[in-house]
XYZ file of C-alpha atoms in Angstrom:
531
model
C -14.089 -58.663 25.457
C -12.819 -56.048 27.840
C -13.296 -52.399 26.963
C -10.121 -50.423 26.417
C -9.662 -46.908 27.621
C -8.763 -44.775 24.591
C -6.439 -41.827 24.717
C -7.787 -38.469 23.569
C -5.668 -38.705 20.406
C -6.983 -42.173 19.544
C -10.560 -41.089 20.204
C -10.172 -38.208 17.787
C -8.892 -40.579 15.134
C -11.802 -42.988 15.642
C -14.514 -40.359 15.923
C -15.151 -40.005 12.165
C -15.580 -43.793 11.910
C -18.003 -43.853 14.837
C -20.043 -41.031 13.341
C -20.123 -42.530 9.860
C -18.860 -41.377 6.458
C -21.364 -38.534 6.160
C -20.329 -36.866 9.394
C -19.751 -33.136 8.837
C -16.219 -31.972 9.420
C -16.986 -28.271 9.351
C -16.868 -27.949 13.129
C -13.627 -26.051 12.781
C -11.202 -24.750 15.294
C -10.805 -21.859 12.870
C -13.127 -20.595 10.156
C -12.043 -18.818 7.004
C -11.939 -15.065 7.551
C -11.804 -13.212 4.256
C -10.179 -9.768 4.384
C -10.900 -7.564 2.565
C -14.287 -9.120 1.868
C -14.678 -9.977 -1.844
C -17.459 -8.535 -3.977
C -19.289 -11.881 -4.154
C -18.745 -15.036 -2.091
C -20.807 -18.220 -2.158
C -19.769 -21.077 0.124
C -21.101 -24.611 0.416
C -21.044 -26.696 3.611
C -19.251 -29.372 1.589
C -15.644 -29.601 2.722
C -12.538 -30.749 0.854
C -9.214 -31.568 2.449
C -5.767 -30.766 1.135
C -2.245 -31.638 2.206
C 1.126 -29.992 1.964
C 2.598 -32.911 0.024
C -0.129 -33.625 -2.524
C -1.729 -30.229 -3.198
C -0.215 -28.056 -5.929
C -0.813 -24.667 -7.500
C -0.031 -24.587 -11.199
C -0.892 -23.038 -14.561
C -4.124 -23.947 -16.321
C -3.725 -25.677 -19.713
C -5.117 -22.699 -21.638
C -3.417 -19.912 -19.702
C -1.534 -17.210 -21.586
C 1.045 -17.364 -18.776
C 3.127 -20.506 -18.394
C 6.128 -21.773 -16.429
C 8.246 -18.951 -17.875
C 6.117 -16.406 -16.012
C 8.393 -15.846 -13.021
C 5.892 -13.567 -11.287
C 3.304 -16.353 -11.074
C 5.802 -19.142 -10.406
C 7.093 -17.184 -7.436
C 3.529 -16.469 -6.278
C 2.626 -20.183 -6.485
C 5.589 -21.051 -4.263
C 4.839 -18.237 -1.856
C 1.163 -19.039 -1.418
C 1.769 -22.756 -1.005
C 3.928 -21.817 1.972
C 1.338 -19.392 3.335
C -1.403 -22.012 3.195
C 0.625 -24.565 5.166
C 2.855 -22.209 7.124
C 1.884 -23.521 10.551
C 1.487 -27.173 9.594
C 3.251 -30.015 11.378
C 5.516 -32.007 9.091
C 3.519 -35.206 9.520
C 0.165 -35.800 7.836
C -0.939 -38.395 10.397
C -4.004 -36.342 11.259
C -5.345 -36.979 7.753
C -6.090 -40.560 8.719
C -9.027 -39.038 10.557
C -10.465 -37.379 7.477
C -13.328 -39.025 5.638
C -14.162 -37.063 2.520
C -12.925 -35.681 -0.770
C -9.547 -34.174 -1.507
C -8.616 -30.977 -3.317
C -5.609 -31.812 -5.416
C -4.880 -28.703 -7.469
C -5.521 -25.034 -8.001
C -5.270 -24.261 -11.726
C -4.521 -20.600 -12.504
C -5.517 -19.330 -15.945
C -4.718 -15.906 -17.384
C -7.228 -15.238 -20.149
C -5.557 -12.336 -21.999
C -2.082 -10.837 -22.315
C -0.618 -11.797 -18.962
C 1.638 -8.747 -18.331
C 4.072 -11.111 -16.587
C 7.051 -8.877 -17.233
C 5.258 -5.549 -16.816
C 4.888 -3.226 -13.855
C 1.464 -2.643 -12.335
C -0.020 0.730 -13.221
C -3.052 2.910 -12.626
C -5.234 0.843 -14.964
C -4.102 -2.667 -13.983
C -6.936 -5.211 -13.980
C -7.188 -6.927 -10.578
C -10.433 -8.831 -11.156
C -10.638 -12.607 -10.816
C -12.994 -15.550 -10.439
C -12.224 -18.407 -8.072
C -14.128 -21.740 -8.052
C -13.210 -24.315 -5.401
C -14.569 -27.758 -6.230
C -13.361 -31.363 -6.085
C -10.803 -32.405 -7.229
C -9.473 -29.243 -8.935
C -10.079 -25.589 -8.068
C -9.814 -22.950 -10.774
C -8.696 -19.330 -10.645
C -9.278 -17.203 -13.740
C -8.053 -13.646 -14.251
C -7.486 -11.425 -17.250
C -4.059 -10.342 -15.975
C -1.498 -11.593 -13.489
C -2.554 -8.846 -11.073
C -5.979 -10.417 -10.648
C -4.365 -13.821 -10.193
C -2.293 -12.441 -7.307
C -5.419 -11.147 -5.582
C -7.213 -14.439 -6.188
C -4.318 -16.423 -4.710
C -4.560 -14.315 -1.563
C -8.287 -15.045 -1.334
C -7.760 -18.773 -1.853
C -5.116 -18.844 0.884
C -7.598 -17.191 3.245
C -10.293 -19.780 2.451
C -8.163 -22.652 3.777
C -8.472 -23.421 7.485
C -7.940 -26.248 9.980
C -10.819 -28.474 11.003
C -11.455 -29.788 14.505
C -8.981 -32.611 13.997
C -6.167 -30.512 12.586
C -6.631 -31.310 8.890
C -6.397 -28.545 6.315
C -9.774 -28.049 4.696
C -11.596 -25.674 2.382
C -15.297 -25.321 1.681
C -16.500 -25.637 -1.878
C -16.784 -21.990 -2.870
C -17.245 -19.525 -5.687
C -15.782 -16.035 -5.492
C -16.151 -13.262 -8.057
C -14.158 -10.208 -7.149
C -12.680 -6.881 -8.182
C -11.725 -3.771 -6.191
C -14.056 -0.840 -5.623
C -11.177 1.671 -5.949
C -8.114 1.233 -8.133
C -5.739 3.221 -5.881
C -5.246 1.674 -2.421
C -2.135 3.032 -0.802
C 0.115 3.036 2.234
C 2.455 5.986 2.899
C 5.737 5.354 4.669
C 8.162 8.087 5.718
C 11.875 7.231 5.520
C 13.266 10.675 6.295
C 12.201 11.343 9.856
C 13.342 7.828 10.745
C 15.296 5.649 8.343
C 13.578 2.325 7.645
C 15.856 -0.634 6.845
C 15.270 -2.399 3.551
C 13.906 -5.516 5.254
C 11.273 -3.401 7.034
C 10.075 -1.959 3.731
C 9.925 -5.422 2.145
C 7.951 -6.782 5.099
C 5.535 -3.876 4.682
C 5.044 -4.874 1.039
C 4.243 -8.422 2.146
C 1.580 -7.136 4.515
C 0.156 -4.856 1.841
C -0.301 -7.868 -0.440
C -2.086 -9.739 2.367
C -4.546 -6.819 2.472
C -4.814 -6.297 -1.309
C -3.274 -2.820 -1.084
C -1.534 -1.848 -4.306
C 0.391 1.466 -3.954
C 3.427 2.154 -1.786
C 3.624 5.943 -1.448
C 7.292 6.290 -0.526
C 7.886 9.665 1.166
C 11.576 9.103 0.810
C 13.155 12.475 1.797
C 12.189 15.473 3.943
C 13.692 18.210 6.131
C 15.313 15.765 8.500
C 17.360 13.585 6.172
C 18.009 12.807 2.518
C 18.499 9.019 2.348
C 18.089 8.715 -1.445
C 21.559 8.245 -2.949
C 21.628 10.251 -6.177
C 24.162 9.326 -8.833
C 23.941 12.769 -10.425
C 24.202 14.647 -7.106
C 25.921 12.321 -4.603
C 26.374 15.118 -2.025
C 22.620 15.161 -1.430
C 22.856 11.936 0.578
C 26.513 12.096 1.636
C 25.798 15.409 3.393
C 22.035 15.201 3.879
C 21.490 11.661 5.193
C 21.754 10.849 8.889
C 24.879 8.808 8.175
C 26.453 6.786 5.349
C 24.594 3.762 6.743
C 21.214 5.452 6.402
C 20.874 5.616 2.623
C 19.050 3.810 -0.167
C 21.268 2.979 -3.123
C 19.869 2.416 -6.601
C 20.343 -1.300 -5.957
C 18.192 -1.039 -2.822
C 15.501 0.842 -4.693
C 15.468 -1.656 -7.546
C 15.054 -4.434 -4.969
C 12.044 -2.659 -3.448
C 10.475 -2.015 -6.853
C 10.884 -5.624 -8.012
C 9.658 -7.048 -4.694
C 6.624 -4.799 -5.011
C 6.048 -5.746 -8.666
C 5.950 -9.436 -7.796
C 3.112 -8.606 -5.401
C 1.216 -6.332 -7.782
C 2.207 -3.153 -5.928
C 3.198 0.165 -7.484
C 5.975 2.263 -5.906
C 5.296 6.005 -6.171
C 8.206 8.088 -4.832
C 7.598 11.489 -3.275
C 10.235 14.222 -3.503
C 8.463 17.067 -1.749
C 9.397 20.662 -2.659
C 9.629 23.652 -2.284
C 9.046 23.175 1.457
C 10.260 20.237 3.557
C 13.685 20.613 1.932
C 16.143 21.485 4.700
C 18.150 18.309 4.080
C 18.433 19.103 0.355
C 20.356 22.300 1.087
C 23.143 20.476 2.916
C 24.308 18.874 -0.299
C 23.261 21.394 -2.944
C 24.660 24.890 -2.609
C 22.330 27.851 -3.236
C 19.264 25.647 -3.605
C 17.484 26.994 -0.526
C 16.457 30.570 0.202
C 18.685 32.457 2.702
C 16.677 34.039 5.520
C 17.246 37.614 6.688
C 16.704 39.541 9.883
C 16.342 43.121 8.816
C 19.130 43.774 6.347
C 21.384 41.034 7.730
C 21.529 37.475 6.413
C 21.047 34.845 9.121
C 22.420 31.307 9.270
C 19.012 29.763 8.517
C 17.391 28.809 5.240
C 13.833 28.510 4.037
C 12.164 26.745 1.094
C 13.744 26.141 -2.299
C 14.805 29.440 -3.888
C 12.403 29.948 -6.800
C 14.171 33.047 -8.180
C 17.366 31.430 -9.504
C 17.758 29.718 -12.871
C 20.234 27.325 -11.229
C 17.347 25.942 -9.181
C 15.535 24.749 -12.291
C 18.703 23.395 -13.918
C 19.238 21.301 -10.789
C 15.613 20.144 -10.653
C 15.700 19.198 -14.335
C 18.783 17.011 -13.916
C 17.540 15.530 -10.646
C 14.099 14.520 -11.893
C 15.550 13.102 -15.099
C 17.419 10.706 -12.835
C 14.333 9.960 -10.751
C 12.310 9.221 -13.880
C 14.900 6.623 -14.904
C 15.186 4.983 -11.482
C 11.446 4.618 -10.848
C 9.464 2.897 -13.643
C 6.146 4.053 -12.146
C 4.116 6.385 -14.372
C 3.657 8.958 -11.574
C 5.981 10.932 -9.314
C 4.620 12.685 -6.224
C 5.894 16.288 -6.185
C 4.561 17.291 -2.770
C 3.874 21.036 -2.604
C 2.414 21.135 0.906
C 3.017 23.274 3.994
C 5.303 25.919 2.457
C 6.373 28.455 5.099
C 6.555 31.861 3.396
C 8.345 33.644 6.254
C 11.885 33.250 4.866
C 10.800 34.342 1.385
C 9.216 37.418 2.958
C 12.507 38.421 4.634
C 14.725 37.950 1.586
C 15.323 41.168 -0.457
C 16.142 39.254 -3.661
C 12.875 37.374 -3.430
C 10.992 40.615 -2.758
C 12.560 42.198 -5.834
C 11.678 39.126 -7.935
C 8.067 39.315 -6.706
C 7.845 42.938 -7.856
C 9.304 42.107 -11.259
C 6.770 39.353 -11.771
C 3.860 41.455 -10.572
C 3.049 39.121 -7.681
C 2.656 41.931 -5.164
C 2.860 40.426 -1.693
C 0.983 37.226 -2.546
C 3.603 34.569 -1.861
C 1.240 31.811 -2.913
C 1.758 33.159 -6.432
C 5.498 32.701 -6.014
C 4.936 29.142 -4.852
C 2.678 28.554 -7.859
C 5.367 29.969 -10.165
C 7.885 27.465 -8.815
C 5.486 24.506 -8.932
C 4.479 25.406 -12.486
C 8.071 25.278 -13.673
C 8.694 22.044 -11.755
C 5.627 20.463 -13.336
C 6.894 21.421 -16.788
C 10.219 19.764 -15.952
C 8.633 16.529 -14.779
C 6.197 16.462 -17.696
C 9.167 16.626 -20.082
C 10.310 13.234 -18.695
C 6.957 11.697 -19.788
C 5.881 11.176 -16.196
C 2.570 12.057 -14.652
C 2.515 13.689 -11.261
C 0.664 13.743 -7.975
C 0.566 16.768 -5.654
C -0.796 17.624 -2.234
C -3.983 19.693 -2.239
C -2.319 23.096 -1.650
C -1.005 23.058 -5.222
C -4.584 22.928 -6.497
C -5.771 25.405 -3.870
C -3.175 27.970 -4.983
C -4.377 27.906 -8.572
C -1.430 26.245 -10.312
C -2.195 25.322 -13.929
C -2.316 21.529 -13.903
C -2.522 18.873 -16.578
C -5.838 17.051 -16.684
C -4.248 13.759 -15.620
C -2.920 15.335 -12.399
C -3.840 13.470 -9.214
C -4.621 15.662 -6.194
C -4.050 14.080 -2.782
C -6.417 15.497 -0.166
C -4.936 15.512 3.336
C -6.401 18.334 5.466
C -8.836 16.651 7.847
C -11.142 19.532 8.718
C -12.198 20.361 5.158
C -11.640 17.201 3.149
C -15.229 16.713 1.971
C -15.398 20.241 0.583
C -11.945 19.783 -0.940
C -13.056 16.596 -2.690
C -16.032 18.469 -4.087
C -13.863 21.299 -5.409
C -11.125 19.074 -6.854
C -13.522 16.763 -8.676
C -15.702 19.665 -9.848
C -12.582 20.990 -11.575
C -12.196 17.626 -13.305
C -9.176 16.265 -11.449
C -8.697 12.784 -10.024
C -8.450 12.708 -6.241
C -6.841 10.407 -3.679
C -8.143 10.706 -0.124
C -5.687 10.573 2.786
C -7.211 13.015 5.295
C -9.245 10.629 7.507
C -6.581 7.905 7.433
C -3.544 9.450 9.127
C -2.447 6.427 11.154
C 0.277 8.361 13.000
C -2.528 9.845 15.110
C -3.078 7.183 17.755
C -5.628 6.917 20.525
C -6.621 4.472 23.209
C -9.067 1.800 22.164
C -10.225 0.357 18.864
C -9.465 3.274 16.585
C -9.586 0.946 13.567
C -13.350 1.441 13.709
C -13.161 5.133 12.824
C -10.949 4.340 9.830
C -13.288 1.555 8.785
C -16.371 3.757 9.049
C -15.146 6.404 6.589
C -17.070 6.607 3.308
C -14.769 8.155 0.688
C -17.656 9.315 -1.508
C -19.546 11.058 1.268
C -19.363 14.550 -0.233
C -21.669 16.700 -2.321
C -21.084 16.010 -5.993
C -22.361 14.366 -9.138
C -21.782 10.750 -10.131
C -19.155 11.979 -12.573
C -17.353 13.792 -9.750
C -17.418 10.765 -7.475
C -15.977 8.611 -10.251
C -12.906 10.865 -10.062
C -12.119 9.709 -6.508
C -9.770 6.900 -7.456
C -8.928 5.711 -3.941
C -7.128 6.543 -0.760
C -3.965 6.297 1.330
C -3.322 5.051 4.851
C -0.550 7.451 5.890
C 1.968 6.629 8.606
C 4.237 9.616 9.069
C 7.527 8.927 10.786
C 7.994 11.393 13.656
C 7.436 8.608 16.208
C 7.841 5.559 13.971
C 10.889 3.530 13.033
C 11.612 -0.149 12.406
C 10.771 -1.047 16.019
C 7.111 -0.057 15.823
C 6.143 0.551 12.191
C 4.469 -2.819 11.683
C 2.210 -2.817 14.774
C 1.287 0.826 14.137
C 0.257 -0.028 10.573
C -1.473 -3.366 11.063
C -4.289 -4.096 11.421
C -5.284 -0.409 11.399
C -4.331 -0.094 7.720
C -6.325 -3.279 7.112
C -9.466 -1.322 7.998
C -8.625 1.172 5.249
C -7.883 -1.706 2.877
C -11.364 -3.180 3.196
C -12.985 0.212 2.805
C -11.123 0.705 -0.478
C -11.541 -2.832 -1.851
C -14.933 -4.128 -0.748
C -18.398 -2.986 -1.896
C -19.769 0.104 -0.201
C -22.464 -1.932 1.586
C -19.845 -3.932 3.532
C -19.989 -1.943 6.775
C -21.059 -4.239 9.638
C -18.639 -3.535 12.494
C -19.416 -6.743 14.416
C -18.752 -8.917 11.395
C -15.665 -6.869 10.543
C -14.338 -7.315 14.092
C -14.665 -11.100 13.888
C -12.976 -11.305 10.509
C -10.287 -8.731 11.275
C -9.396 -10.459 14.548
C -8.681 -13.668 12.657
C -6.979 -11.799 9.811
C -4.664 -10.206 12.348
C -3.799 -13.675 13.650
C -3.159 -14.835 10.095
C -0.766 -11.922 9.577
C 1.055 -12.917 12.773
C 1.463 -16.451 11.455
C 2.919 -14.965 8.282
C 5.478 -12.931 10.186
C 3.740 -9.538 10.385
C 3.865 -7.971 13.863
C 0.260 -6.750 13.896
C -1.100 -5.378 17.153
C -4.244 -6.891 18.754
C -7.670 -5.366 18.241
C -8.765 -6.196 21.796
C -8.401 -8.977 24.379
C -8.034 -12.561 23.196
C -5.410 -14.845 21.720
C -4.250 -16.329 18.415
C -3.863 -20.013 17.606
C -0.370 -20.319 16.229
């Protein structure tokens, strides 16, 4: 019998038969790259295959969440697509696979599911994932843990040498190290279209980040469309096309909820408010030169009762629009110069006994604002200056630490006073540099400050902040990813997970995975992605 010359494709199909039924199929073109690394992962060399047409994700028989849980039903659909997102339509390559098949992933919620709730500061994100033939199981107390477990499962699936989708038998037990893992976006300095914000939420879910800190307004523009005060956006936004309606905001909040992400809005005052004054008369402080009033304005005017009437009505609206338990009130970088020039402010300072200490005037304003927001049954976050200036704060106040040069000492002081802290200082992603700057973000240890165990327990997490001076929809995604991914692993994974070489290998593949899922993440270094 004459020998036939086999094509490369035919040889690949015959190779498993030539090698025998026990031939290992783990010689993969791509290995699973878990990011952020779970708390505990055990993987077997035993490999199962799965196909687009026969594999399903569904509810476990004893789950407290069933088909009426839209959050999970939508997640099942979404993650099925992620797993097979770069698959060819034909399953011909499976003829080459000799081995066992994974048929299902059963998802069980073991307590009150919270299907219709919003994630909050105490949401349980723990889960246990067991991948075995023929059915894998994912157990979580709440839907939020199930979402994180689905992301991990999707990352475990990879293509073998022959192009079949495979997953190693595995067991993963996981929960986050920090409960607050945020990304800050700035929609004032450059307006970000709704689709850009939604795509950012997708990427956050891929990295198990769970707080969108939405710095929605600032000096430059006021894109939030208020129903109570419509002139704020009609006169303060860049244009009528650069606004977020309540419908837009509800869409962002629901999109985030379905991915287990909180949306914390920031309305920063008394500084950073130039755009507010365009639509609200007498809100800002007139500046003087000598005895003459100029055409410029400074921070919010803290001397007028009308200021607090306005703030009360405005934040009542905000508390209705945003279901989140916390509102970020800002309080940073207040320029006192205009207050110092204004004779009415000077007179008010004397009446209050503040002398020439304008930080006391700032504290007076913040104190009244805090009382207003507290009356809406909302908690609040503030930048560190509010704490530094001695404002009387509720014990559930969250202090966000942002000044790079002194952040360790600030963490010590804030936690020594008994307040929860969120760390942003070492993770300002708007500062860019040549080379692999993700490494410096990755190498930060949030608890590296002098303090007791009780103090360190008060550091609830951190924020990767991307301010918008040089960022809009054209470059937000590659500026964020995968640099924010480095922050994500630092905030999720155990403290001992610090090996830069291993992180580079996993993050390189994770970046490619984000590309396949439609996230324009920049490369870490030279190389290529299999698409």
